[in-house]
PDB file of C-alpha atoms in Angstrom:
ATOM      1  CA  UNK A   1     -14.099 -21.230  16.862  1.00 91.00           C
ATOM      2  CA  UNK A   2     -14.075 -17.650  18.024  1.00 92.00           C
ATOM      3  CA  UNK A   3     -16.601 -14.672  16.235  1.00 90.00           C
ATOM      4  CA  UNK A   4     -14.697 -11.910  14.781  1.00 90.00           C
ATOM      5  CA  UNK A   5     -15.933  -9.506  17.554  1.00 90.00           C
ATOM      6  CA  UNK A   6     -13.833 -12.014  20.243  1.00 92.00           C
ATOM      7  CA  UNK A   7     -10.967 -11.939  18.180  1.00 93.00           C
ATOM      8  CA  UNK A   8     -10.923  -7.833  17.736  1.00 92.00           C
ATOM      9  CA  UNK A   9     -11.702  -7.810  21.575  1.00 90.00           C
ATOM     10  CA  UNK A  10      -8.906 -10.189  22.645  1.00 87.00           C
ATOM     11  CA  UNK A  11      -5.905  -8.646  19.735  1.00 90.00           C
ATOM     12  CA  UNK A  12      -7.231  -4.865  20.557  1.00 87.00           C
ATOM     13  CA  UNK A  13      -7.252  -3.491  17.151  1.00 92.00           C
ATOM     14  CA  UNK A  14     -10.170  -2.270  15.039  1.00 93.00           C
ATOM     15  CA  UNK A  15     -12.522  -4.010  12.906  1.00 92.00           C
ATOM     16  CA  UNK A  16     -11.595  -2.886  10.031  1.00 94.00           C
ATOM     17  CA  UNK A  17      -7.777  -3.853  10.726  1.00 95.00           C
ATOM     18  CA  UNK A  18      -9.075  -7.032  11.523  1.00 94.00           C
ATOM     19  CA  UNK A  19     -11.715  -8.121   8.421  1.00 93.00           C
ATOM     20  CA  UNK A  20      -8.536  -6.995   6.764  1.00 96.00           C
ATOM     21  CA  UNK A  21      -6.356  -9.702   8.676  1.00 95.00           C
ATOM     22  CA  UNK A  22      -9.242 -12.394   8.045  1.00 96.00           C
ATOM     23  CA  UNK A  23      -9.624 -11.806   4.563  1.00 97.00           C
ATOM     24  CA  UNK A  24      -5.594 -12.297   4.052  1.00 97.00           C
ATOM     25  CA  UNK A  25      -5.598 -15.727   6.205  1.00 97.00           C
ATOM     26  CA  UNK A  26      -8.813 -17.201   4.891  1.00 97.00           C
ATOM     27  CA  UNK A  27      -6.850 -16.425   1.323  1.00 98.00           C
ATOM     28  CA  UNK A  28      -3.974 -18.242   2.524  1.00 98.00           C
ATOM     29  CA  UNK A  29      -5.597 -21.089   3.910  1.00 98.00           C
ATOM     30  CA  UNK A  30      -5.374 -20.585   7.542  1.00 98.00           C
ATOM     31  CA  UNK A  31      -9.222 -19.861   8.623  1.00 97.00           C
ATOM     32  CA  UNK A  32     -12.422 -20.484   7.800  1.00 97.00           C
ATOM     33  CA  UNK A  33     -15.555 -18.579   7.870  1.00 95.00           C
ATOM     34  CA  UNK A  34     -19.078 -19.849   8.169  1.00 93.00           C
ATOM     35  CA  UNK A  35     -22.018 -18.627   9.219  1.00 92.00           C
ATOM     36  CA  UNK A  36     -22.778 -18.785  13.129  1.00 90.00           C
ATOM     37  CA  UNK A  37     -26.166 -21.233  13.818  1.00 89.00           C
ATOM     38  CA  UNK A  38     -26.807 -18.983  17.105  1.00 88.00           C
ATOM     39  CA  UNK A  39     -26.546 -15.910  15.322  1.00 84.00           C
ATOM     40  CA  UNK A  40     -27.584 -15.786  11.171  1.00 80.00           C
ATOM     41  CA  UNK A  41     -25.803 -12.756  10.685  1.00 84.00           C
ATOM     42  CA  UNK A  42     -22.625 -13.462  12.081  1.00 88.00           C
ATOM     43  CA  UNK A  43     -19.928 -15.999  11.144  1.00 91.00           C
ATOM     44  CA  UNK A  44     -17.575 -18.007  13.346  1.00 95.00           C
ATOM     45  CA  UNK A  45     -13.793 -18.110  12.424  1.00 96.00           C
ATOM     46  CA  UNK A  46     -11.929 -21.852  12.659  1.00 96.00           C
ATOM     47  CA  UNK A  47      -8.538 -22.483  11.791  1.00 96.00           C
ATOM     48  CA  UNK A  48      -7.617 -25.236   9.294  1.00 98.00           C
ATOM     49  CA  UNK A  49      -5.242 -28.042   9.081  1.00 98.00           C
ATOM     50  CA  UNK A  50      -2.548 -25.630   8.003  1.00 98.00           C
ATOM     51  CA  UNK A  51      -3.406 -22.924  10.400  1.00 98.00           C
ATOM     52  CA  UNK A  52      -3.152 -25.504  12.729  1.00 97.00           C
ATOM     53  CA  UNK A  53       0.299 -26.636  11.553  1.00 98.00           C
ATOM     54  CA  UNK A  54       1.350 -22.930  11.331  1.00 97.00           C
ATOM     55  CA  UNK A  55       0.167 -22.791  15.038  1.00 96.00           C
ATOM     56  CA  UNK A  56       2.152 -25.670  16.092  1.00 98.00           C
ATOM     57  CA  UNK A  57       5.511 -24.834  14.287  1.00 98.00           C
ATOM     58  CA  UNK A  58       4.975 -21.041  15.838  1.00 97.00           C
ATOM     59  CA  UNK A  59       4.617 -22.366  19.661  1.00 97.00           C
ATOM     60  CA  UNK A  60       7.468 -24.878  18.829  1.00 98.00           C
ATOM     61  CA  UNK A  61       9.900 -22.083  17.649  1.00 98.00           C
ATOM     62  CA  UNK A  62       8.389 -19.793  20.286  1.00 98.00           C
ATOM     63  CA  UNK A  63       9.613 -22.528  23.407  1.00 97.00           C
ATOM     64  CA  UNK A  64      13.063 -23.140  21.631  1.00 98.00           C
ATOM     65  CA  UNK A  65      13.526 -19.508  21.608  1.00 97.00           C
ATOM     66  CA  UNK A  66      12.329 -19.166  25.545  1.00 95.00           C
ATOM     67  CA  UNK A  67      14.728 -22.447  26.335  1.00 96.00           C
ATOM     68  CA  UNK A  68      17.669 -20.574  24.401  1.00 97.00           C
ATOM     69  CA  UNK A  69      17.283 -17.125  26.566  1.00 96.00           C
ATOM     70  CA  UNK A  70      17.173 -19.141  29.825  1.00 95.00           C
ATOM     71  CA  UNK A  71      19.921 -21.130  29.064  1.00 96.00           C
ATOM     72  CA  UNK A  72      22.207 -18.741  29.406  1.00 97.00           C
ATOM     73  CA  UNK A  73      21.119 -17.533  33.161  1.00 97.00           C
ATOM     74  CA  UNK A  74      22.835 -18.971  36.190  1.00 97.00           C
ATOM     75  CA  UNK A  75      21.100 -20.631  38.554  1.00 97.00           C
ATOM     76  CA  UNK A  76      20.502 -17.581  40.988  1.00 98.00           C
ATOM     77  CA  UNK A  77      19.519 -15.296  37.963  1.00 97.00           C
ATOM     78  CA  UNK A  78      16.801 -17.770  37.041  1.00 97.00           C
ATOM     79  CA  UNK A  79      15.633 -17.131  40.417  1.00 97.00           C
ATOM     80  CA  UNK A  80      15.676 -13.446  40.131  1.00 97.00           C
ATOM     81  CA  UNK A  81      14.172 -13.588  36.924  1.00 96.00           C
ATOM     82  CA  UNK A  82      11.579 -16.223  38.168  1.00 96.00           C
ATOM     83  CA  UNK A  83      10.528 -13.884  40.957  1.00 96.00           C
ATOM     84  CA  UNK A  84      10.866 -10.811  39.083  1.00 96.00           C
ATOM     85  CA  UNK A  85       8.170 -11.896  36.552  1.00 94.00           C
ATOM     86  CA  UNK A  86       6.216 -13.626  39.245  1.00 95.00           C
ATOM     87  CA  UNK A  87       5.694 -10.074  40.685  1.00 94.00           C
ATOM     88  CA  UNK A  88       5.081  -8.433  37.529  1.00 94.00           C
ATOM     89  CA  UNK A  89       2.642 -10.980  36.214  1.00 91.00           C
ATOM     90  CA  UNK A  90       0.771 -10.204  39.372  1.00 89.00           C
ATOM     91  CA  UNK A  91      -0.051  -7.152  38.278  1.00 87.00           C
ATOM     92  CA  UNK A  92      -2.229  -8.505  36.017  1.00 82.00           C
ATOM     93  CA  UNK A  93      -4.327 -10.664  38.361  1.00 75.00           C
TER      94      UNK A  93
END
């Protein structure tokens, strides 16, 4: 469970943008909202069974589509591309 101020930090948009976002996924189904025991004012977002499932089917298509881009790579440009994001991911460190 994450607080909505962790969730605006982490996706980088506002907090209106992102009550906005809540509002539409607790009315789908996807999260809930209760109120945060360390904190009365606050409330702490969860996901539900079918934001979990939604989760899980998005990671799944996510690492098909990953497999289906590599596939197509010789062995010596998954190297390059291996090293090449290696490097740029070390940017971030």
């Amino acid at each position: 469970e994450l607080t909505p101020s962790e969730l605006i930090e982490w996706s980088m948009v506002t907090s209106g943008t992102m009550t906005n976002r809540l509002d539409r996924l607790e009315a789908a189904g996807f999260i809930t909202r209760h109120r945060n025991p360390e904190d009365g004012r606050g409330f702490l977002i969860g996901l539900t069974e079918k934001g979990r499932k939604l989760i899980d089917e998005a990671v799944t298509a996510h690492v098909e589509n990953q497999h289906a881009m590599i596939e197509v790579l010789n062995e010596n440009e998954r190297k390059t591309l291996d090293r090449l994001l290696g490097k740029w991911l070390g940017t971030f460190e």
